Amino acid sequence: MFLVKDTSSTREERIKQFLADEPALAALLAVIHFEWTIRRAIIALGTSPNVVVRQKLERCHGHQAYKDLWKEEVALIHQAYLPTVVKNWQGLHRAFKLRHTIVHGANSCSSEHAAKRVEWAMAAAQDVREFCTARGINLDTRLPIRQRKKSVR
């Protein structure tokens, strides 16, 4: 659906295009868009070397897990917890809940039902991007690299 080189605005436009005819797909893509955004933000703002953060992200799924990893990697340095950065944390929770039911075949959704959840997930991604931008990080470009400190022999 998305290419690595796609910008946030490009992804959001594609998601909106699916909303009328494929609301379930739009809801899935909106949450995927948030996940892509939050993962890059944690890598960019985290305290551990990139490779360590990426290893932690391999085991990280769902907004609660992202909240926990954000707390571990980002919150202390940047003095902000993820449910504060994401202005509508409850809406994001509901978007993830719909994603979960669609992925596991438990439900589908109408365009009207999906529209709010798409809006909430994309707004959450925007909140994270704005937080990063305020700290000099553009998530649509190459991320800064933090490496492990080399031991002296």
Coordinates of C-alpha atoms in Angstrom, one line a residue:
M1 CA 0.0 0.0 0.0
F2 CA 2.7 2.5 0.9
L3 CA 6.3 2.9 -0.2
V4 CA 9.1 3.8 2.2
K5 CA 9.7 7.0 0.2
D6 CA 6.0 8.1 0.7
T7 CA 5.6 11.2 2.8
S8 CA 3.1 11.4 5.6
S9 CA 0.8 13.6 3.5
T10 CA 1.0 11.1 0.6
R11 CA -0.1 8.2 2.9
E12 CA -2.9 10.3 4.4
E13 CA -4.3 11.2 0.9
R14 CA -4.3 7.5 -0.1
I15 CA -6.1 6.5 3.1
K16 CA -8.8 9.2 2.5
Q17 CA -9.3 7.8 -1.1
F18 CA -10.1 4.4 0.4
L19 CA -12.7 5.7 2.9
A20 CA -15.7 5.8 0.6
D21 CA -15.4 2.5 -1.1
E22 CA -13.2 0.4 1.3
P23 CA -13.8 1.8 4.8
A24 CA -12.3 -1.3 6.5
L25 CA -9.1 -0.9 4.5
A26 CA -9.0 2.8 5.2
A27 CA -9.3 2.0 9.0
L28 CA -6.4 -0.5 8.7
L29 CA -4.2 1.8 6.8
A30 CA -4.8 4.7 9.2
V31 CA -3.6 2.6 12.1
I32 CA -0.7 1.3 10.0
H33 CA 0.2 5.0 9.3
F34 CA 0.1 5.8 13.0
E35 CA 2.3 2.8 13.8
W36 CA 4.8 3.8 11.1
T37 CA 4.9 7.3 12.6
I38 CA 5.3 6.3 16.2
R39 CA 8.0 3.7 15.5
R40 CA 10.1 6.3 13.6
A41 CA 9.4 8.8 16.4
I42 CA 10.6 6.4 19.1
I43 CA 13.8 5.6 17.1
A44 CA 14.5 9.3 16.5
L45 CA 13.8 10.5 20.0
G46 CA 14.8 7.5 22.0
T47 CA 17.9 7.3 24.2
S48 CA 19.2 3.9 23.2
P49 CA 21.2 3.2 20.1
N50 CA 19.0 2.8 17.0
V51 CA 19.7 -0.9 16.7
V52 CA 18.6 -1.5 20.3
V53 CA 15.4 0.5 19.8
R54 CA 14.7 -1.4 16.6
Q55 CA 15.1 -4.7 18.6
K56 CA 12.6 -3.5 21.2
L57 CA 10.2 -2.4 18.4
E58 CA 10.2 -6.0 17.0
R59 CA 8.3 -7.1 20.1
C60 CA 6.1 -4.0 20.3
H61 CA 2.5 -4.2 18.9
G62 CA -0.5 -2.1 19.9
H63 CA -0.9 1.4 21.2
Q64 CA -0.4 0.3 24.9
A65 CA 2.9 -1.3 24.0
Y66 CA 4.0 1.8 22.1
K67 CA 3.0 3.9 25.2
D68 CA 5.2 1.7 27.4
L69 CA 8.2 1.8 25.0
W70 CA 7.7 5.6 24.6
K71 CA 7.8 5.9 28.4
E72 CA 11.0 3.9 28.5
E73 CA 12.8 5.5 25.6
V74 CA 11.4 9.1 25.1
A75 CA 9.4 10.4 28.1
L76 CA 12.2 11.1 30.6
I77 CA 14.4 13.0 28.2
H78 CA 11.5 14.9 26.5
Q79 CA 9.2 15.3 29.5
A80 CA 6.1 14.0 27.8
Y81 CA 4.2 10.8 27.9
L82 CA 2.5 9.4 24.8
P83 CA -1.1 9.8 26.0
T84 CA -0.3 13.5 26.5
V85 CA 1.4 13.9 23.1
V86 CA -1.6 12.2 21.4
K87 CA -4.4 14.6 22.1
N88 CA -7.2 12.1 21.7
W89 CA -5.7 8.9 23.2
Q90 CA -9.2 7.4 23.7
G91 CA -9.9 7.9 20.0
L92 CA -6.7 6.2 19.1
H93 CA -7.7 3.3 21.4
R94 CA -10.9 3.0 19.5
A95 CA -9.1 3.1 16.1
F96 CA -6.8 0.2 17.3
K97 CA -9.9 -1.7 18.6
L98 CA -11.5 -1.5 15.2
R99 CA -8.3 -2.5 13.5
H100 CA -8.1 -5.6 15.8
T101 CA -11.6 -6.7 15.0
I102 CA -11.1 -6.3 11.3
V103 CA -7.8 -8.1 11.2
H104 CA -9.2 -11.0 13.2
G105 CA -12.4 -11.2 11.1
A106 CA -14.7 -10.4 14.0
N107 CA -16.2 -7.4 12.3
S108 CA -16.3 -5.0 9.4
C109 CA -17.5 -1.4 9.3
S110 CA -19.4 1.2 7.4
S111 CA -17.8 4.3 6.0
E112 CA -19.4 6.4 8.7
H113 CA -18.0 4.2 11.5
A114 CA -14.5 4.0 9.9
A115 CA -14.4 7.7 9.2
K116 CA -14.0 8.8 12.8
R117 CA -11.4 6.1 13.6
V118 CA -9.4 7.1 10.5
E119 CA -9.6 10.7 11.6
W120 CA -8.4 9.8 15.1
A121 CA -5.5 7.6 13.9
M122 CA -4.3 10.2 11.4
A123 CA -4.7 13.0 14.0
A124 CA -2.6 10.9 16.5
A125 CA 0.1 10.5 13.8
Q126 CA 0.0 14.3 13.2
D127 CA 0.3 14.9 17.0
V128 CA 3.5 12.7 17.1
R129 CA 4.9 14.4 14.0
E130 CA 4.3 17.9 15.5
F131 CA 6.0 16.8 18.7
C132 CA 9.0 15.6 16.7
T133 CA 9.1 18.7 14.5
A134 CA 9.2 20.9 17.7
R135 CA 12.4 18.9 18.6
G136 CA 14.0 19.3 15.2
I137 CA 13.1 15.9 13.8
N138 CA 11.3 15.4 10.4
L139 CA 10.0 11.9 10.4
D140 CA 9.6 12.0 6.6
T141 CA 13.4 12.2 6.1
R142 CA 16.4 10.1 7.2
L143 CA 16.5 9.6 11.0
P144 CA 19.4 10.5 13.2
I145 CA 21.7 7.6 14.1
R146 CA 22.7 6.8 17.6
Q147 CA 25.3 4.1 17.9
R148 CA 26.5 2.1 20.8
K149 CA 29.5 3.6 22.5
K150 CA 32.7 1.8 21.5
S151 CA 34.7 0.2 24.2
V152 CA 38.2 1.4 24.7
R153 CA 40.9 -1.3 24.6

